[in-house]
């Protein structure tokens, strides 16, 4: 696994900052109403049949890598939902975060297309279509010039085939990993076990707030009959003011998802100044 800081986490940080800016703007201009669209549900995994003699190794071998065909993914944690497609052969990824402003009742969808070191962005609104024209944001893919960003590292780029950081998490699994049969595995992970797992969770879970509980977070993982990891769920306990929640990653449609390609022609343009104003906040 090459993912360490988390492209998905970067997208969420950008989305949160952008949503805050848009909410402030809409307080002045006013917005219409519409219903938020839910993140697409992942397909149900097909369970593997045979038990494993080394459950942890089986799980790590099932984590997506650069040899896998294109596949879809979804994820949810306390910060929200993210969906997309990973194309390891083309070193490409599509990511979409949906941010709902409950007070003003509009939803922003922030999408990124990543191919190696190149990034494109697209922004759309449900319940506030006028924001696109008011903010002078085209509806096309906007290719970003990282030199024009105040913090180039804040915008995602392709980092590998494991956007949910499942490899880093499962490497921190304790020796109590158990094969429950039917492709299901359970155990605990130590979120304090090394910098990689801390970085993997930094945008999703406050590890320090969990205290001693962070050393034994229960998880359930499912490996499909094709040997691919199809889901990983962490049960995050309540800590301080934070309620108990779940960190969920799903990988599916291996070999069925579309390849991620460079948007061309009428599909794309260079990002205008308004896009950098949005990103640079």
PDB file of N, CA, C and O in Angstrom, residues 154-190:
ATOM      1  N   UNK A 154      -2.558  20.389   0.028  1.00  0.00           N
ATOM      2  CA  UNK A 154      -3.929  20.216   0.491  1.00  0.00           C
ATOM      3  C   UNK A 154      -4.829  19.641  -0.587  1.00  0.00           C
ATOM      4  O   UNK A 154      -5.912  19.126  -0.288  1.00  0.00           O
ATOM      5  N   UNK A 155      -4.417  19.745  -1.848  1.00  0.00           N
ATOM      6  CA  UNK A 155      -5.210  19.206  -2.952  1.00  0.00           C
ATOM      7  C   UNK A 155      -4.715  17.799  -3.269  1.00  0.00           C
ATOM      8  O   UNK A 155      -3.514  17.551  -3.333  1.00  0.00           O
ATOM      9  N   UNK A 156      -5.636  16.853  -3.453  1.00  0.00           N
ATOM     10  CA  UNK A 156      -5.224  15.457  -3.616  1.00  0.00           C
ATOM     11  C   UNK A 156      -4.527  15.161  -4.932  1.00  0.00           C
ATOM     12  O   UNK A 156      -4.651  15.899  -5.908  1.00  0.00           O
ATOM     13  N   UNK A 157      -3.791  14.084  -4.942  1.00  0.00           N
ATOM     14  CA  UNK A 157      -3.197  13.521  -6.150  1.00  0.00           C
ATOM     15  C   UNK A 157      -3.196  12.007  -5.958  1.00  0.00           C
ATOM     16  O   UNK A 157      -3.442  11.514  -4.849  1.00  0.00           O
ATOM     17  N   UNK A 158      -2.964  11.266  -7.011  1.00  0.00           N
ATOM     18  CA  UNK A 158      -3.018   9.808  -6.899  1.00  0.00           C
ATOM     19  C   UNK A 158      -1.893   9.304  -6.000  1.00  0.00           C
ATOM     20  O   UNK A 158      -0.721   9.556  -6.244  1.00  0.00           O
ATOM     21  N   UNK A 159      -2.270   8.567  -4.947  1.00  0.00           N
ATOM     22  CA  UNK A 159      -1.289   8.061  -3.982  1.00  0.00           C
ATOM     23  C   UNK A 159      -1.270   6.553  -3.883  1.00  0.00           C
ATOM     24  O   UNK A 159      -0.502   6.000  -3.103  1.00  0.00           O
ATOM     25  N   UNK A 160      -2.121   5.871  -4.621  1.00  0.00           N
ATOM     26  CA  UNK A 160      -2.133   4.425  -4.526  1.00  0.00           C
ATOM     27  C   UNK A 160      -3.543   3.869  -4.561  1.00  0.00           C
ATOM     28  O   UNK A 160      -4.524   4.605  -4.639  1.00  0.00           O
ATOM     29  N   UNK A 161      -3.637   2.548  -4.496  1.00  0.00           N
ATOM     30  CA  UNK A 161      -4.906   1.856  -4.737  1.00  0.00           C
ATOM     31  C   UNK A 161      -5.723   1.592  -3.478  1.00  0.00           C
ATOM     32  O   UNK A 161      -6.683   0.825  -3.530  1.00  0.00           O
ATOM     33  N   UNK A 162      -5.386   2.217  -2.362  1.00  0.00           N
ATOM     34  CA  UNK A 162      -6.075   1.933  -1.104  1.00  0.00           C
ATOM     35  C   UNK A 162      -6.529   3.236  -0.447  1.00  0.00           C
ATOM     36  O   UNK A 162      -5.998   3.649   0.586  1.00  0.00           O
ATOM     37  N   UNK A 163      -7.523   3.924  -1.032  1.00  0.00           N
ATOM     38  CA  UNK A 163      -7.918   5.241  -0.506  1.00  0.00           C
ATOM     39  C   UNK A 163      -8.462   5.196   0.915  1.00  0.00           C
ATOM     40  O   UNK A 163      -8.446   6.206   1.611  1.00  0.00           O
ATOM     41  N   UNK A 164      -8.941   4.035   1.366  1.00  0.00           N
ATOM     42  CA  UNK A 164      -9.444   3.922   2.726  1.00  0.00           C
ATOM     43  C   UNK A 164      -8.382   3.609   3.753  1.00  0.00           C
ATOM     44  O   UNK A 164      -8.682   3.437   4.943  1.00  0.00           O
ATOM     45  N   UNK A 165      -7.124   3.513   3.316  1.00  0.00           N
ATOM     46  CA  UNK A 165      -6.001   3.239   4.226  1.00  0.00           C
ATOM     47  C   UNK A 165      -6.185   1.943   5.008  1.00  0.00           C
ATOM     48  O   UNK A 165      -5.739   1.806   6.153  1.00  0.00           O
ATOM     49  N   UNK A 166      -6.821   0.958   4.384  1.00  0.00           N
ATOM     50  CA  UNK A 166      -7.071  -0.300   5.079  1.00  0.00           C
ATOM     51  C   UNK A 166      -5.790  -1.071   5.375  1.00  0.00           C
ATOM     52  O   UNK A 166      -5.704  -1.781   6.379  1.00  0.00           O
ATOM     53  N   UNK A 167      -4.796  -0.941   4.511  1.00  0.00           N
ATOM     54  CA  UNK A 167      -3.531  -1.634   4.736  1.00  0.00           C
ATOM     55  C   UNK A 167      -2.854  -1.181   6.017  1.00  0.00           C
ATOM     56  O   UNK A 167      -2.410  -1.997   6.831  1.00  0.00           O
ATOM     57  N   UNK A 168      -2.770   0.149   6.201  1.00  0.00           N
ATOM     58  CA  UNK A 168      -2.138   0.684   7.408  1.00  0.00           C
ATOM     59  C   UNK A 168      -2.914   0.270   8.655  1.00  0.00           C
ATOM     60  O   UNK A 168      -2.333  -0.054   9.696  1.00  0.00           O
ATOM     61  N   UNK A 169      -4.238   0.262   8.546  1.00  0.00           N
ATOM     62  CA  UNK A 169      -5.063  -0.114   9.695  1.00  0.00           C
ATOM     63  C   UNK A 169      -4.882  -1.588  10.042  1.00  0.00           C
ATOM     64  O   UNK A 169      -4.674  -1.951  11.204  1.00  0.00           O
ATOM     65  N   UNK A 170      -4.942  -2.439   9.038  1.00  0.00           N
ATOM     66  CA  UNK A 170      -4.860  -3.882   9.302  1.00  0.00           C
ATOM     67  C   UNK A 170      -3.466  -4.322   9.746  1.00  0.00           C
ATOM     68  O   UNK A 170      -3.327  -5.312  10.463  1.00  0.00           O
ATOM     69  N   UNK A 171      -2.456  -3.592   9.345  1.00  0.00           N
ATOM     70  CA  UNK A 171      -1.114  -3.919   9.843  1.00  0.00           C
ATOM     71  C   UNK A 171      -1.021  -3.680  11.344  1.00  0.00           C
ATOM     72  O   UNK A 171      -0.157  -4.247  12.022  1.00  0.00           O
ATOM     73  N   UNK A 172      -1.911  -2.812  11.856  1.00  0.00           N
ATOM     74  CA  UNK A 172      -1.924  -2.530  13.296  1.00  0.00           C
ATOM     75  C   UNK A 172      -2.864  -3.469  14.039  1.00  0.00           C
ATOM     76  O   UNK A 172      -3.140  -3.268  15.227  1.00  0.00           O
ATOM     77  N   UNK A 173      -3.375  -4.499  13.359  1.00  0.00           N
ATOM     78  CA  UNK A 173      -4.261  -5.465  14.007  1.00  0.00           C
ATOM     79  C   UNK A 173      -3.487  -6.295  15.023  1.00  0.00           C
ATOM     80  O   UNK A 173      -2.321  -6.643  14.806  1.00  0.00           O
ATOM     81  N   UNK A 174      -4.155  -6.607  16.113  1.00  0.00           N
ATOM     82  CA  UNK A 174      -3.536  -7.437  17.139  1.00  0.00           C
ATOM     83  C   UNK A 174      -3.488  -8.899  16.666  1.00  0.00           C
ATOM     84  O   UNK A 174      -4.082  -9.274  15.662  1.00  0.00           O
ATOM     85  N   UNK A 175      -2.789  -9.733  17.406  1.00  0.00           N
ATOM     86  CA  UNK A 175      -2.644 -11.153  17.040  1.00  0.00           C
ATOM     87  C   UNK A 175      -3.911 -11.968  17.285  1.00  0.00           C
ATOM     88  O   UNK A 175      -3.924 -13.176  17.071  1.00  0.00           O
ATOM     89  N   UNK A 176      -4.968 -11.282  17.743  1.00  0.00           N
ATOM     90  CA  UNK A 176      -6.217 -11.986  18.037  1.00  0.00           C
ATOM     91  C   UNK A 176      -7.161 -12.021  16.834  1.00  0.00           C
ATOM     92  O   UNK A 176      -8.346 -12.333  16.997  1.00  0.00           O
ATOM     93  N   UNK A 177      -6.676 -11.690  15.640  1.00  0.00           N
ATOM     94  CA  UNK A 177      -7.531 -11.729  14.453  1.00  0.00           C
ATOM     95  C   UNK A 177      -8.088 -13.143  14.278  1.00  0.00           C
ATOM     96  O   UNK A 177      -7.341 -14.127  14.330  1.00  0.00           O
ATOM     97  N   UNK A 178      -9.392 -13.223  14.085  1.00  0.00           N
ATOM     98  CA  UNK A 178     -10.064 -14.523  14.008  1.00  0.00           C
ATOM     99  C   UNK A 178     -10.818 -14.666  12.698  1.00  0.00           C
ATOM    100  O   UNK A 178     -11.532 -13.749  12.283  1.00  0.00           O
ATOM    101  N   UNK A 179     -10.639 -15.820  12.050  1.00  0.00           N
ATOM    102  CA  UNK A 179     -11.399 -16.149  10.850  1.00  0.00           C
ATOM    103  C   UNK A 179     -12.735 -16.742  11.295  1.00  0.00           C
ATOM    104  O   UNK A 179     -12.787 -17.837  11.859  1.00  0.00           O
ATOM    105  N   UNK A 180     -13.818 -15.997  11.049  1.00  0.00           N
ATOM    106  CA  UNK A 180     -15.143 -16.439  11.469  1.00  0.00           C
ATOM    107  C   UNK A 180     -15.808 -17.354  10.443  1.00  0.00           C
ATOM    108  O   UNK A 180     -16.903 -17.872  10.684  1.00  0.00           O
ATOM    109  N   UNK A 181     -15.140 -17.555   9.302  1.00  0.00           N
ATOM    110  CA  UNK A 181     -15.718 -18.356   8.238  1.00  0.00           C
ATOM    111  C   UNK A 181     -16.549 -17.505   7.304  1.00  0.00           C
ATOM    112  O   UNK A 181     -16.990 -16.397   7.646  1.00  0.00           O
ATOM    113  N   UNK A 182     -16.764 -18.004   6.094  1.00  0.00           N
ATOM    114  CA  UNK A 182     -17.564 -17.262   5.128  1.00  0.00           C
ATOM    115  C   UNK A 182     -16.945 -15.957   4.680  1.00  0.00           C
ATOM    116  O   UNK A 182     -17.635 -15.068   4.191  1.00  0.00           O
ATOM    117  N   UNK A 183     -15.631 -15.822   4.852  1.00  0.00           N
ATOM    118  CA  UNK A 183     -14.947 -14.607   4.417  1.00  0.00           C
ATOM    119  C   UNK A 183     -14.941 -13.486   5.427  1.00  0.00           C
ATOM    120  O   UNK A 183     -14.449 -12.396   5.134  1.00  0.00           O
ATOM    121  N   UNK A 184     -15.467 -13.712   6.631  1.00  0.00           N
ATOM    122  CA  UNK A 184     -15.552 -12.679   7.659  1.00  0.00           C
ATOM    123  C   UNK A 184     -14.456 -12.858   8.706  1.00  0.00           C
ATOM    124  O   UNK A 184     -14.222 -13.971   9.185  1.00  0.00           O
ATOM    125  N   UNK A 185     -13.814 -11.746   9.052  1.00  0.00           N
ATOM    126  CA  UNK A 185     -12.717 -11.752  10.035  1.00  0.00           C
ATOM    127  C   UNK A 185     -13.005 -10.685  11.083  1.00  0.00           C
ATOM    128  O   UNK A 185     -13.527  -9.611  10.776  1.00  0.00           O
ATOM    129  N   UNK A 186     -12.654 -10.975  12.308  1.00  0.00           N
ATOM    130  CA  UNK A 186     -12.828 -10.010  13.391  1.00  0.00           C
ATOM    131  C   UNK A 186     -11.537  -9.912  14.195  1.00  0.00           C
ATOM    132  O   UNK A 186     -10.669 -10.787  14.135  1.00  0.00           O
ATOM    133  N   UNK A 187     -11.424  -8.842  14.957  1.00  0.00           N
ATOM    134  CA  UNK A 187     -10.250  -8.648  15.797  1.00  0.00           C
ATOM    135  C   UNK A 187     -10.224  -7.228  16.321  1.00  0.00           C
ATOM    136  O   UNK A 187     -11.256  -6.538  16.333  1.00  0.00           O
ATOM    137  N   UNK A 188      -9.074  -6.784  16.767  1.00  0.00           N
ATOM    138  CA  UNK A 188      -8.903  -5.414  17.230  1.00  0.00           C
ATOM    139  C   UNK A 188      -7.661  -4.818  16.601  1.00  0.00           C
ATOM    140  O   UNK A 188      -6.732  -5.537  16.233  1.00  0.00           O
ATOM    141  N   UNK A 189      -7.670  -3.486  16.465  1.00  0.00           N
ATOM    142  CA  UNK A 189      -6.500  -2.782  15.960  1.00  0.00           C
ATOM    143  C   UNK A 189      -6.045  -1.758  16.987  1.00  0.00           C
ATOM    144  O   UNK A 189      -6.862  -1.183  17.718  1.00  0.00           O
ATOM    145  N   UNK A 190      -4.754  -1.553  17.037  1.00  0.00           N
ATOM    146  CA  UNK A 190      -4.154  -0.566  17.935  1.00  0.00           C
ATOM    147  C   UNK A 190      -3.856   0.687  17.120  1.00  0.00           C
ATOM    148  O   UNK A 190      -2.881   0.724  16.363  1.00  0.00           O
TER     149      UNK A 190
END
